[in-house]
Amino acid sequence: MQVDITGHHVDLTDSLRDYVQQKFIRLERHFDNMVDAHVILTVEKLDQKAEATLQLGGAKLFADAVSGDMYAAIDALIDKLDRQVKKHKEKLTDHHRVEGLQAKAAGGDLEE
């Protein structure tokens, strides 16, 4: 997955870039079909804002977080994206019991 990081009114240090990269590795654990991510880190007066657009295979997710500390904003952003990725993955998984019912119907004659 390619992660693009942009800063508005903030200097992007190597430690900040590494921190964002490490956090996005956490998201790849849950869903490996991620294509692209674009992260924007912004400073507006006393607020530190982190927002990201995550492109998955077939979906586009967006989240943002505001905090007094940039690292806390990134943590909150990743938590929000993590929940969205899990929800998207659940939607892709078929949870119906059709297979189990078919197997039970086919094997039902063995009990007699």
mmCIF file of N, CA, C and O in Angstrom:
data_model
loop_
_atom_site.group_PDB
_atom_site.id
_atom_site.type_symbol
_atom_site.label_atom_id
_atom_site.label_comp_id
_atom_site.label_asym_id
_atom_site.label_seq_id
_atom_site.Cartn_x
_atom_site.Cartn_y
_atom_site.Cartn_z
ATOM 1 N N MET A 1 0.847 -1.180 0.000
ATOM 2 C CA MET A 1 0.000 0.000 0.000
ATOM 3 C C MET A 1 0.883 1.230 0.000
ATOM 4 O O MET A 1 1.881 1.295 0.694
ATOM 5 N N GLN A 2 0.484 2.185 -0.774
ATOM 6 C CA GLN A 2 1.219 3.440 -0.865
ATOM 7 C C GLN A 2 0.540 4.480 0.026
ATOM 8 O O GLN A 2 -0.663 4.704 -0.066
ATOM 9 N N VAL A 3 1.323 5.100 0.907
ATOM 10 C CA VAL A 3 0.802 6.119 1.816
ATOM 11 C C VAL A 3 1.440 7.453 1.446
ATOM 12 O O VAL A 3 2.653 7.616 1.528
ATOM 13 N N ASP A 4 0.597 8.408 1.029
ATOM 14 C CA ASP A 4 1.054 9.765 0.730
ATOM 15 C C ASP A 4 0.744 10.642 1.937
ATOM 16 O O ASP A 4 -0.382 10.656 2.432
ATOM 17 N N ILE A 5 1.749 11.379 2.401
ATOM 18 C CA ILE A 5 1.573 12.231 3.571
ATOM 19 C C ILE A 5 1.830 13.674 3.163
ATOM 20 O O ILE A 5 2.869 13.985 2.580
ATOM 21 N N THR A 6 0.871 14.539 3.469
ATOM 22 C CA THR A 6 0.965 15.953 3.144
ATOM 23 C C THR A 6 0.805 16.757 4.428
ATOM 24 O O THR A 6 0.008 16.400 5.292
ATOM 25 N N GLY A 7 1.537 17.850 4.530
ATOM 26 C CA GLY A 7 1.431 18.713 5.694
ATOM 27 C C GLY A 7 1.017 20.115 5.313
ATOM 28 O O GLY A 7 1.557 20.679 4.367
ATOM 29 N N HIS A 8 0.051 20.658 6.026
ATOM 30 C CA HIS A 8 -0.373 22.047 5.837
ATOM 31 C C HIS A 8 -0.002 22.822 7.095
ATOM 32 O O HIS A 8 -0.504 22.522 8.173
ATOM 33 N N HIS A 9 0.867 23.787 6.946
ATOM 34 C CA HIS A 9 1.332 24.623 8.055
ATOM 35 C C HIS A 9 2.059 23.809 9.123
ATOM 36 O O HIS A 9 2.030 24.162 10.295
ATOM 37 N N VAL A 10 2.664 22.709 8.718
ATOM 38 C CA VAL A 10 3.409 21.870 9.654
ATOM 39 C C VAL A 10 4.597 21.264 8.902
ATOM 40 O O VAL A 10 4.494 20.930 7.726
ATOM 41 N N ASP A 11 5.725 21.188 9.585
ATOM 42 C CA ASP A 11 6.895 20.548 9.001
ATOM 43 C C ASP A 11 6.784 19.048 9.229
ATOM 44 O O ASP A 11 6.632 18.591 10.360
ATOM 45 N N LEU A 12 6.874 18.292 8.148
ATOM 46 C CA LEU A 12 6.804 16.842 8.257
ATOM 47 C C LEU A 12 8.198 16.301 8.550
ATOM 48 O O LEU A 12 9.044 16.224 7.674
ATOM 49 N N THR A 13 8.410 15.940 9.785
ATOM 50 C CA THR A 13 9.698 15.381 10.174
ATOM 51 C C THR A 13 9.719 13.886 9.852
ATOM 52 O O THR A 13 8.677 13.276 9.594
ATOM 53 N N ASP A 14 10.906 13.313 9.862
ATOM 54 C CA ASP A 14 11.038 11.885 9.602
ATOM 55 C C ASP A 14 10.329 11.061 10.669
ATOM 56 O O ASP A 14 9.724 10.028 10.365
ATOM 57 N N SER A 15 10.385 11.511 11.908
ATOM 58 C CA SER A 15 9.724 10.760 12.978
ATOM 59 C C SER A 15 8.206 10.781 12.807
ATOM 60 O O SER A 15 7.532 9.779 13.065
ATOM 61 N N LEU A 16 7.654 11.895 12.346
ATOM 62 C CA LEU A 16 6.218 11.989 12.108
ATOM 63 C C LEU A 16 5.810 11.083 10.954
ATOM 64 O O LEU A 16 4.800 10.368 11.030
ATOM 65 N N ARG A 17 6.609 11.064 9.886
ATOM 66 C CA ARG A 17 6.325 10.183 8.749
ATOM 67 C C ARG A 17 6.406 8.711 9.151
ATOM 68 O O ARG A 17 5.539 7.914 8.786
ATOM 69 N N ASP A 18 7.424 8.362 9.930
ATOM 70 C CA ASP A 18 7.577 6.978 10.378
ATOM 71 C C ASP A 18 6.413 6.559 11.270
ATOM 72 O O ASP A 18 5.939 5.419 11.197
ATOM 73 N N TYR A 19 5.952 7.469 12.117
ATOM 74 C CA TYR A 19 4.841 7.176 13.013
ATOM 75 C C TYR A 19 3.569 6.867 12.216
ATOM 76 O O TYR A 19 2.860 5.899 12.504
ATOM 77 N N VAL A 20 3.310 7.664 11.190
ATOM 78 C CA VAL A 20 2.127 7.432 10.350
ATOM 79 C C VAL A 20 2.270 6.103 9.606
ATOM 80 O O VAL A 20 1.312 5.320 9.527
ATOM 81 N N GLN A 21 3.447 5.832 9.062
ATOM 82 C CA GLN A 21 3.671 4.575 8.341
ATOM 83 C C GLN A 21 3.435 3.369 9.249
ATOM 84 O O GLN A 21 2.797 2.395 8.846
ATOM 85 N N GLN A 22 3.945 3.421 10.482
ATOM 86 C CA GLN A 22 3.776 2.309 11.417
ATOM 87 C C GLN A 22 2.306 2.095 11.766
ATOM 88 O O GLN A 22 1.849 0.960 11.910
ATOM 89 N N LYS A 23 1.576 3.179 11.911
ATOM 90 C CA LYS A 23 0.160 3.059 12.248
ATOM 91 C C LYS A 23 -0.641 2.455 11.099
ATOM 92 O O LYS A 23 -1.601 1.722 11.326
ATOM 93 N N PHE A 24 -0.274 2.758 9.863
ATOM 94 C CA PHE A 24 -1.003 2.198 8.729
ATOM 95 C C PHE A 24 -0.691 0.723 8.528
ATOM 96 O O PHE A 24 -1.491 -0.002 7.946
ATOM 97 N N ILE A 25 0.438 0.269 9.030
ATOM 98 C CA ILE A 25 0.734 -1.170 8.997
ATOM 99 C C ILE A 25 -0.286 -1.918 9.853
ATOM 100 O O ILE A 25 -0.698 -3.034 9.517
ATOM 101 N N ARG A 26 -0.736 -1.290 10.937
ATOM 102 C CA ARG A 26 -1.769 -1.879 11.800
ATOM 103 C C ARG A 26 -3.058 -2.121 11.021
ATOM 104 O O ARG A 26 -3.736 -3.136 11.219
ATOM 105 N N LEU A 27 -3.404 -1.190 10.126
ATOM 106 C CA LEU A 27 -4.622 -1.359 9.333
ATOM 107 C C LEU A 27 -4.487 -2.501 8.341
ATOM 108 O O LEU A 27 -5.455 -3.194 8.044
ATOM 109 N N GLU A 28 -3.286 -2.710 7.813
ATOM 110 C CA GLU A 28 -3.078 -3.780 6.841
ATOM 111 C C GLU A 28 -3.246 -5.158 7.470
ATOM 112 O O GLU A 28 -3.493 -6.125 6.765
ATOM 113 N N ARG A 29 -3.112 -5.242 8.790
ATOM 114 C CA ARG A 29 -3.330 -6.519 9.470
ATOM 115 C C ARG A 29 -4.763 -6.996 9.294
ATOM 116 O O ARG A 29 -5.017 -8.193 9.153
ATOM 117 N N HIS A 30 -5.711 -6.080 9.305
ATOM 118 C CA HIS A 30 -7.123 -6.445 9.253
ATOM 119 C C HIS A 30 -7.618 -6.682 7.831
ATOM 120 O O HIS A 30 -8.509 -7.496 7.623
ATOM 121 N N PHE A 31 -7.056 -5.975 6.885
ATOM 122 C CA PHE A 31 -7.566 -6.050 5.517
ATOM 123 C C PHE A 31 -6.408 -5.791 4.570
ATOM 124 O O PHE A 31 -5.825 -4.709 4.566
ATOM 125 N N ASP A 32 -6.049 -6.781 3.773
ATOM 126 C CA ASP A 32 -4.856 -6.657 2.945
ATOM 127 C C ASP A 32 -5.143 -6.177 1.525
ATOM 128 O O ASP A 32 -4.243 -6.139 0.704
ATOM 129 N N ASN A 33 -6.359 -5.771 1.236
ATOM 130 C CA ASN A 33 -6.720 -5.320 -0.099
ATOM 131 C C ASN A 33 -6.751 -3.785 -0.178
ATOM 132 O O ASN A 33 -7.584 -3.211 -0.852
ATOM 133 N N MET A 34 -5.830 -3.137 0.518
ATOM 134 C CA MET A 34 -5.756 -1.673 0.500
ATOM 135 C C MET A 34 -4.891 -1.222 -0.667
ATOM 136 O O MET A 34 -3.812 -1.762 -0.887
ATOM 137 N N VAL A 35 -5.366 -0.227 -1.373
ATOM 138 C CA VAL A 35 -4.676 0.243 -2.566
ATOM 139 C C VAL A 35 -3.834 1.477 -2.272
ATOM 140 O O VAL A 35 -2.633 1.508 -2.552
ATOM 141 N N ASP A 36 -4.449 2.475 -1.674
ATOM 142 C CA ASP A 36 -3.795 3.772 -1.546
ATOM 143 C C ASP A 36 -4.337 4.498 -0.320
ATOM 144 O O ASP A 36 -5.490 4.310 0.061
ATOM 145 N N ALA A 37 -3.493 5.318 0.283
ATOM 146 C CA ALA A 37 -3.920 6.148 1.411
ATOM 147 C C ALA A 37 -3.297 7.533 1.248
ATOM 148 O O ALA A 37 -2.137 7.658 0.879
ATOM 149 N N HIS A 38 -4.088 8.543 1.511
ATOM 150 C CA HIS A 38 -3.606 9.917 1.462
ATOM 151 C C HIS A 38 -3.898 10.561 2.812
ATOM 152 O O HIS A 38 -5.046 10.660 3.233
ATOM 153 N N VAL A 39 -2.837 10.984 3.494
ATOM 154 C CA VAL A 39 -2.950 11.552 4.832
ATOM 155 C C VAL A 39 -2.587 13.026 4.766
ATOM 156 O O VAL A 39 -1.568 13.394 4.171
ATOM 157 N N ILE A 40 -3.415 13.864 5.394
ATOM 158 C CA ILE A 40 -3.154 15.296 5.460
ATOM 159 C C ILE A 40 -3.076 15.687 6.929
ATOM 160 O O ILE A 40 -4.021 15.470 7.683
ATOM 161 N N LEU A 41 -1.943 16.237 7.314
ATOM 162 C CA LEU A 41 -1.735 16.721 8.677
ATOM 163 C C LEU A 41 -1.757 18.243 8.644
ATOM 164 O O LEU A 41 -1.027 18.863 7.878
ATOM 165 N N THR A 42 -2.614 18.834 9.480
ATOM 166 C CA THR A 42 -2.828 20.279 9.448
ATOM 167 C C THR A 42 -2.735 20.863 10.853
ATOM 168 O O THR A 42 -3.174 20.235 11.813
ATOM 169 N N VAL A 43 -2.191 22.072 10.952
ATOM 170 C CA VAL A 43 -2.189 22.814 12.206
ATOM 171 C C VAL A 43 -3.002 24.084 11.987
ATOM 172 O O VAL A 43 -2.714 24.875 11.097
ATOM 173 N N GLU A 44 -4.048 24.258 12.802
ATOM 174 C CA GLU A 44 -4.894 25.449 12.747
ATOM 175 C C GLU A 44 -4.969 26.033 14.153
ATOM 176 O O GLU A 44 -5.645 25.482 15.011
ATOM 177 N N LYS A 45 -4.260 27.089 14.389
ATOM 178 C CA LYS A 45 -4.154 27.724 15.698
ATOM 179 C C LYS A 45 -3.697 26.699 16.736
ATOM 180 O O LYS A 45 -2.576 26.233 16.687
ATOM 181 N N LEU A 46 -4.560 26.314 17.665
ATOM 182 C CA LEU A 46 -4.164 25.372 18.711
ATOM 183 C C LEU A 46 -4.574 23.930 18.392
ATOM 184 O O LEU A 46 -4.232 23.021 19.134
ATOM 185 N N ASP A 47 -5.307 23.743 17.322
ATOM 186 C CA ASP A 47 -5.789 22.407 16.962
ATOM 187 C C ASP A 47 -4.832 21.717 15.993
ATOM 188 O O ASP A 47 -4.376 22.323 15.016
ATOM 189 N N GLN A 48 -4.555 20.471 16.276
ATOM 190 C CA GLN A 48 -3.778 19.622 15.373
ATOM 191 C C GLN A 48 -4.781 18.675 14.710
ATOM 192 O O GLN A 48 -5.512 17.975 15.406
ATOM 193 N N LYS A 49 -4.821 18.652 13.394
ATOM 194 C CA LYS A 49 -5.827 17.866 12.684
ATOM 195 C C LYS A 49 -5.140 16.857 11.776
ATOM 196 O O LYS A 49 -4.189 17.195 11.067
ATOM 197 N N ALA A 50 -5.642 15.635 11.804
ATOM 198 C CA ALA A 50 -5.173 14.590 10.908
ATOM 199 C C ALA A 50 -6.383 14.034 10.173
ATOM 200 O O ALA A 50 -7.405 13.730 10.779
ATOM 201 N N GLU A 51 -6.281 13.946 8.855
ATOM 202 C CA GLU A 51 -7.367 13.371 8.069
ATOM 203 C C GLU A 51 -6.764 12.459 7.010
ATOM 204 O O GLU A 51 -5.635 12.661 6.572
ATOM 205 N N ALA A 52 -7.533 11.444 6.646
ATOM 206 C CA ALA A 52 -7.022 10.470 5.693
ATOM 207 C C ALA A 52 -8.147 9.947 4.816
ATOM 208 O O ALA A 52 -9.288 9.793 5.271
ATOM 209 N N THR A 53 -7.792 9.680 3.572
ATOM 210 C CA THR A 53 -8.675 9.008 2.638
ATOM 211 C C THR A 53 -8.010 7.688 2.286
ATOM 212 O O THR A 53 -6.867 7.667 1.821
ATOM 213 N N LEU A 54 -8.715 6.615 2.515
ATOM 214 C CA LEU A 54 -8.179 5.273 2.311
ATOM 215 C C LEU A 54 -8.959 4.606 1.199
ATOM 216 O O LEU A 54 -10.181 4.508 1.266
ATOM 217 N N GLN A 55 -8.257 4.181 0.165
ATOM 218 C CA GLN A 55 -8.919 3.532 -0.959
ATOM 219 C C GLN A 55 -8.694 2.037 -0.862
ATOM 220 O O GLN A 55 -7.563 1.555 -0.874
ATOM 221 N N LEU A 56 -9.802 1.310 -0.724
ATOM 222 C CA LEU A 56 -9.774 -0.144 -0.648
ATOM 223 C C LEU A 56 -10.229 -0.699 -1.985
ATOM 224 O O LEU A 56 -10.672 0.044 -2.854
ATOM 225 N N GLY A 57 -10.140 -1.983 -2.151
ATOM 226 C CA GLY A 57 -10.661 -2.601 -3.359
ATOM 227 C C GLY A 57 -12.173 -2.489 -3.368
ATOM 228 O O GLY A 57 -12.846 -3.271 -2.731
ATOM 229 N N GLY A 58 -12.705 -1.503 -4.051
ATOM 230 C CA GLY A 58 -14.144 -1.342 -4.164
ATOM 231 C C GLY A 58 -14.765 -0.330 -3.220
ATOM 232 O O GLY A 58 -15.970 -0.147 -3.238
ATOM 233 N N ALA A 59 -13.995 0.334 -2.394
ATOM 234 C CA ALA A 59 -14.568 1.311 -1.465
ATOM 235 C C ALA A 59 -13.559 2.408 -1.170
ATOM 236 O O ALA A 59 -12.358 2.243 -1.369
ATOM 237 N N LYS A 60 -14.077 3.528 -0.703
ATOM 238 C CA LYS A 60 -13.245 4.660 -0.314
ATOM 239 C C LYS A 60 -13.695 5.096 1.073
ATOM 240 O O LYS A 60 -14.868 5.385 1.279
ATOM 241 N N LEU A 61 -12.758 5.117 2.028
ATOM 242 C CA LEU A 61 -13.080 5.483 3.399
ATOM 243 C C LEU A 61 -12.404 6.803 3.744
ATOM 244 O O LEU A 61 -11.287 7.060 3.313
ATOM 245 N N PHE A 62 -13.080 7.615 4.567
ATOM 246 C CA PHE A 62 -12.529 8.893 5.001
ATOM 247 C C PHE A 62 -12.724 9.022 6.498
ATOM 248 O O PHE A 62 -13.757 8.637 7.047
ATOM 249 N N ALA A 63 -11.711 9.573 7.164
ATOM 250 C CA ALA A 63 -11.824 9.862 8.591
ATOM 251 C C ALA A 63 -10.950 11.060 8.912
ATOM 252 O O ALA A 63 -9.969 11.337 8.209
ATOM 253 N N ASP A 64 -11.314 11.763 9.972
ATOM 254 C CA ASP A 64 -10.485 12.864 10.451
ATOM 255 C C ASP A 64 -10.573 12.924 11.966
ATOM 256 O O ASP A 64 -11.510 12.415 12.567
ATOM 257 N N ALA A 65 -9.553 13.524 12.561
ATOM 258 C CA ALA A 65 -9.501 13.647 14.012
ATOM 259 C C ALA A 65 -8.782 14.932 14.367
ATOM 260 O O ALA A 65 -7.832 15.335 13.697
ATOM 261 N N VAL A 66 -9.237 15.570 15.430
ATOM 262 C CA VAL A 66 -8.655 16.819 15.906
ATOM 263 C C VAL A 66 -8.262 16.637 17.365
ATOM 264 O O VAL A 66 -9.021 16.089 18.162
ATOM 265 N N SER A 67 -7.061 17.105 17.707
ATOM 266 C CA SER A 67 -6.579 16.995 19.073
ATOM 267 C C SER A 67 -5.596 18.124 19.335
ATOM 268 O O SER A 67 -5.202 18.851 18.419
ATOM 269 N N GLY A 68 -5.165 18.246 20.561
ATOM 270 C CA GLY A 68 -4.164 19.243 20.911
ATOM 271 C C GLY A 68 -2.758 18.796 20.566
ATOM 272 O O GLY A 68 -1.847 19.611 20.471
ATOM 273 N N ASP A 69 -2.576 17.491 20.359
ATOM 274 C CA ASP A 69 -1.278 16.911 20.038
ATOM 275 C C ASP A 69 -1.399 16.166 18.717
ATOM 276 O O ASP A 69 -2.374 15.443 18.495
ATOM 277 N N MET A 70 -0.416 16.328 17.834
ATOM 278 C CA MET A 70 -0.478 15.700 16.515
ATOM 279 C C MET A 70 -0.462 14.178 16.618
ATOM 280 O O MET A 70 -1.188 13.486 15.900
ATOM 281 N N TYR A 71 0.344 13.634 17.522
ATOM 282 C CA TYR A 71 0.414 12.180 17.672
ATOM 283 C C TYR A 71 -0.913 11.610 18.192
ATOM 284 O O TYR A 71 -1.344 10.539 17.770
ATOM 285 N N ALA A 72 -1.568 12.327 19.079
ATOM 286 C CA ALA A 72 -2.879 11.900 19.569
ATOM 287 C C ALA A 72 -3.920 11.969 18.456
ATOM 288 O O ALA A 72 -4.798 11.099 18.362
ATOM 289 N N ALA A 73 -3.828 12.983 17.602
ATOM 290 C CA ALA A 73 -4.751 13.099 16.470
ATOM 291 C C ALA A 73 -4.551 11.940 15.496
ATOM 292 O O ALA A 73 -5.519 11.381 14.978
ATOM 293 N N ILE A 74 -3.295 11.550 15.266
ATOM 294 C CA ILE A 74 -3.007 10.422 14.370
ATOM 295 C C ILE A 74 -3.544 9.127 14.978
ATOM 296 O O ILE A 74 -4.135 8.300 14.274
ATOM 297 N N ASP A 75 -3.361 8.945 16.288
ATOM 298 C CA ASP A 75 -3.893 7.751 16.960
ATOM 299 C C ASP A 75 -5.410 7.666 16.825
ATOM 300 O O ASP A 75 -5.960 6.604 16.532
ATOM 301 N N ALA A 76 -6.096 8.784 17.045
ATOM 302 C CA ALA A 76 -7.554 8.806 16.932
ATOM 303 C C ALA A 76 -7.983 8.536 15.490
ATOM 304 O O ALA A 76 -8.971 7.830 15.250
ATOM 305 N N LEU A 77 -7.243 9.083 14.540
ATOM 306 C CA LEU A 77 -7.544 8.861 13.123
ATOM 307 C C LEU A 77 -7.434 7.377 12.776
ATOM 308 O O LEU A 77 -8.316 6.817 12.123
ATOM 309 N N ILE A 78 -6.365 6.734 13.226
ATOM 310 C CA ILE A 78 -6.164 5.319 12.927
ATOM 311 C C ILE A 78 -7.242 4.468 13.588
ATOM 312 O O ILE A 78 -7.725 3.498 13.000
ATOM 313 N N ASP A 79 -7.654 4.834 14.803
ATOM 314 C CA ASP A 79 -8.737 4.105 15.466
ATOM 315 C C ASP A 79 -10.034 4.187 14.664
ATOM 316 O O ASP A 79 -10.740 3.192 14.499
ATOM 317 N N LYS A 80 -10.341 5.370 14.157
ATOM 318 C CA LYS A 80 -11.554 5.535 13.356
ATOM 319 C C LYS A 80 -11.469 4.739 12.058
ATOM 320 O O LYS A 80 -12.428 4.067 11.664
ATOM 321 N N LEU A 81 -10.329 4.811 11.383
ATOM 322 C CA LEU A 81 -10.166 4.056 10.144
ATOM 323 C C LEU A 81 -10.209 2.557 10.412
ATOM 324 O O LEU A 81 -10.742 1.793 9.595
ATOM 325 N N ASP A 82 -9.658 2.125 11.536
ATOM 326 C CA ASP A 82 -9.659 0.710 11.891
ATOM 327 C C ASP A 82 -11.088 0.196 12.027
ATOM 328 O O ASP A 82 -11.426 -0.877 11.513
ATOM 329 N N ARG A 83 -11.942 0.966 12.695
ATOM 330 C CA ARG A 83 -13.340 0.559 12.837
ATOM 331 C C ARG A 83 -14.032 0.502 11.479
ATOM 332 O O ARG A 83 -14.816 -0.412 11.204
ATOM 333 N N GLN A 84 -13.746 1.470 10.619
ATOM 334 C CA GLN A 84 -14.374 1.492 9.298
ATOM 335 C C GLN A 84 -13.910 0.318 8.442
ATOM 336 O O GLN A 84 -14.711 -0.280 7.713
ATOM 337 N N VAL A 85 -12.629 -0.017 8.527
ATOM 338 C CA VAL A 85 -12.097 -1.132 7.748
ATOM 339 C C VAL A 85 -12.725 -2.443 8.221
ATOM 340 O O VAL A 85 -13.116 -3.291 7.404
ATOM 341 N N LYS A 86 -12.844 -2.621 9.531
ATOM 342 C CA LYS A 86 -13.479 -3.834 10.066
ATOM 343 C C LYS A 86 -14.928 -3.937 9.601
ATOM 344 O O LYS A 86 -15.395 -5.014 9.229
ATOM 345 N N LYS A 87 -15.640 -2.818 9.625
ATOM 346 C CA LYS A 87 -17.033 -2.811 9.200
ATOM 347 C C LYS A 87 -17.147 -3.141 7.710
ATOM 348 O O LYS A 87 -18.015 -3.911 7.298
ATOM 349 N N HIS A 88 -16.250 -2.591 6.911
ATOM 350 C CA HIS A 88 -16.252 -2.876 5.480
ATOM 351 C C HIS A 88 -15.959 -4.351 5.222
ATOM 352 O O HIS A 88 -16.594 -4.990 4.374
ATOM 353 N N LYS A 89 -15.023 -4.913 5.963
ATOM 354 C CA LYS A 89 -14.678 -6.322 5.799
ATOM 355 C C LYS A 89 -15.846 -7.222 6.190
ATOM 356 O O LYS A 89 -16.103 -8.237 5.544
ATOM 357 N N GLU A 90 -16.579 -6.854 7.243
ATOM 358 C CA GLU A 90 -17.751 -7.621 7.652
ATOM 359 C C GLU A 90 -18.825 -7.604 6.573
ATOM 360 O O GLU A 90 -19.521 -8.593 6.373
ATOM 361 N N LYS A 91 -18.975 -6.487 5.896
ATOM 362 C CA LYS A 91 -19.975 -6.399 4.833
ATOM 363 C C LYS A 91 -19.625 -7.308 3.669
ATOM 364 O O LYS A 91 -20.503 -7.839 2.988
ATOM 365 N N LEU A 92 -18.328 -7.507 3.426
ATOM 366 C CA LEU A 92 -17.903 -8.361 2.320
ATOM 367 C C LEU A 92 -18.078 -9.839 2.632
ATOM 368 O O LEU A 92 -18.231 -10.652 1.726
ATOM 369 N N THR A 93 -18.059 -10.203 3.923
ATOM 370 C CA THR A 93 -18.163 -11.593 4.319
ATOM 371 C C THR A 93 -19.627 -12.000 4.385
ATOM 372 O O THR A 93 -20.448 -11.318 4.982
ATOM 373 N N ASP A 94 -19.949 -13.143 3.774
ATOM 374 C CA ASP A 94 -21.308 -13.657 3.798
ATOM 375 C C ASP A 94 -21.500 -14.487 5.060
ATOM 376 O O ASP A 94 -20.827 -15.492 5.262
ATOM 377 N N HIS A 95 -22.398 -14.068 5.925
ATOM 378 C CA HIS A 95 -22.597 -14.733 7.200
ATOM 379 C C HIS A 95 -23.859 -15.601 7.222
ATOM 380 O O HIS A 95 -24.298 -16.010 8.299
ATOM 381 N N HIS A 96 -24.429 -15.887 6.082
ATOM 382 C CA HIS A 96 -25.643 -16.697 6.053
ATOM 383 C C HIS A 96 -25.304 -18.164 6.272
ATOM 384 O O HIS A 96 -24.221 -18.627 5.932
ATOM 385 N N ARG A 97 -26.251 -18.911 6.781
ATOM 386 C CA ARG A 97 -26.014 -20.298 7.133
ATOM 387 C C ARG A 97 -26.471 -21.253 6.038
ATOM 388 O O ARG A 97 -26.807 -22.396 6.321
ATOM 389 N N VAL A 98 -26.463 -20.831 4.810
ATOM 390 C CA VAL A 98 -26.952 -21.660 3.712
ATOM 391 C C VAL A 98 -26.113 -22.921 3.569
ATOM 392 O O VAL A 98 -26.642 -24.023 3.406
ATOM 393 N N GLU A 99 -24.806 -22.815 3.660
ATOM 394 C CA GLU A 99 -23.945 -23.970 3.490
ATOM 395 C C GLU A 99 -24.198 -25.010 4.578
ATOM 396 O O GLU A 99 -24.236 -26.204 4.325
ATOM 397 N N GLY A 100 -24.376 -24.568 5.798
ATOM 398 C CA GLY A 100 -24.620 -25.481 6.901
ATOM 399 C C GLY A 100 -25.953 -26.194 6.776
ATOM 400 O O GLY A 100 -26.076 -27.387 7.077
ATOM 401 N N LEU A 101 -26.963 -25.490 6.321
ATOM 402 C CA LEU A 101 -28.277 -26.096 6.149
ATOM 403 C C LEU A 101 -28.272 -27.107 5.014
ATOM 404 O O LEU A 101 -28.922 -28.149 5.095
ATOM 405 N N GLN A 102 -27.546 -26.824 3.942
ATOM 406 C CA GLN A 102 -27.461 -27.765 2.825
ATOM 407 C C GLN A 102 -26.731 -29.032 3.245
ATOM 408 O O GLN A 102 -27.118 -30.139 2.877
ATOM 409 N N ALA A 103 -25.672 -28.901 4.012
ATOM 410 C CA ALA A 103 -24.921 -30.064 4.471
ATOM 411 C C ALA A 103 -25.768 -30.897 5.436
ATOM 412 O O ALA A 103 -25.720 -32.132 5.401
ATOM 413 N N LYS A 104 -26.555 -30.241 6.260
ATOM 414 C CA LYS A 104 -27.396 -30.958 7.208
ATOM 415 C C LYS A 104 -28.499 -31.728 6.468
ATOM 416 O O LYS A 104 -28.841 -32.847 6.829
ATOM 417 N N ALA A 105 -29.051 -31.115 5.420
ATOM 418 C CA ALA A 105 -30.109 -31.773 4.645
ATOM 419 C C ALA A 105 -29.548 -32.974 3.897
ATOM 420 O O ALA A 105 -30.182 -34.013 3.783
ATOM 421 N N ALA A 106 -28.338 -32.858 3.385
ATOM 422 C CA ALA A 106 -27.733 -33.967 2.641
ATOM 423 C C ALA A 106 -27.333 -35.099 3.582
ATOM 424 O O ALA A 106 -27.443 -36.273 3.224
ATOM 425 N N GLY A 107 -26.904 -34.794 4.771
ATOM 426 C CA GLY A 107 -26.463 -35.810 5.730
ATOM 427 C C GLY A 107 -27.548 -36.243 6.675
ATOM 428 O O GLY A 107 -27.311 -37.052 7.579
ATOM 429 N N GLY A 108 -28.769 -35.784 6.517
ATOM 430 C CA GLY A 108 -29.872 -36.115 7.416
ATOM 431 C C GLY A 108 -30.303 -37.570 7.333
ATOM 432 O O GLY A 108 -30.865 -38.114 8.276
ATOM 433 N N ASP A 109 -30.039 -38.248 6.220
ATOM 434 C CA ASP A 109 -30.449 -39.642 6.057
ATOM 435 C C ASP A 109 -29.557 -40.590 6.838
ATOM 436 O O ASP A 109 -29.905 -41.752 7.041
ATOM 437 N N LEU A 110 -28.422 -40.164 7.285
ATOM 438 C CA LEU A 110 -27.488 -41.040 7.985
ATOM 439 C C LEU A 110 -27.939 -41.355 9.407
ATOM 440 O O LEU A 110 -27.496 -42.326 10.003
ATOM 441 N N GLU A 111 -28.804 -40.565 9.988
ATOM 442 C CA GLU A 111 -29.215 -40.750 11.371
ATOM 443 C C GLU A 111 -30.175 -41.919 11.534
ATOM 444 O O GLU A 111 -30.365 -42.433 12.612
ATOM 445 N N GLU A 112 -30.845 -42.373 10.495
ATOM 446 C CA GLU A 112 -31.850 -43.440 10.605
ATOM 447 C C GLU A 112 -31.255 -44.781 10.765
ATOM 448 O O GLU A 112 -30.295 -45.269 10.530
#
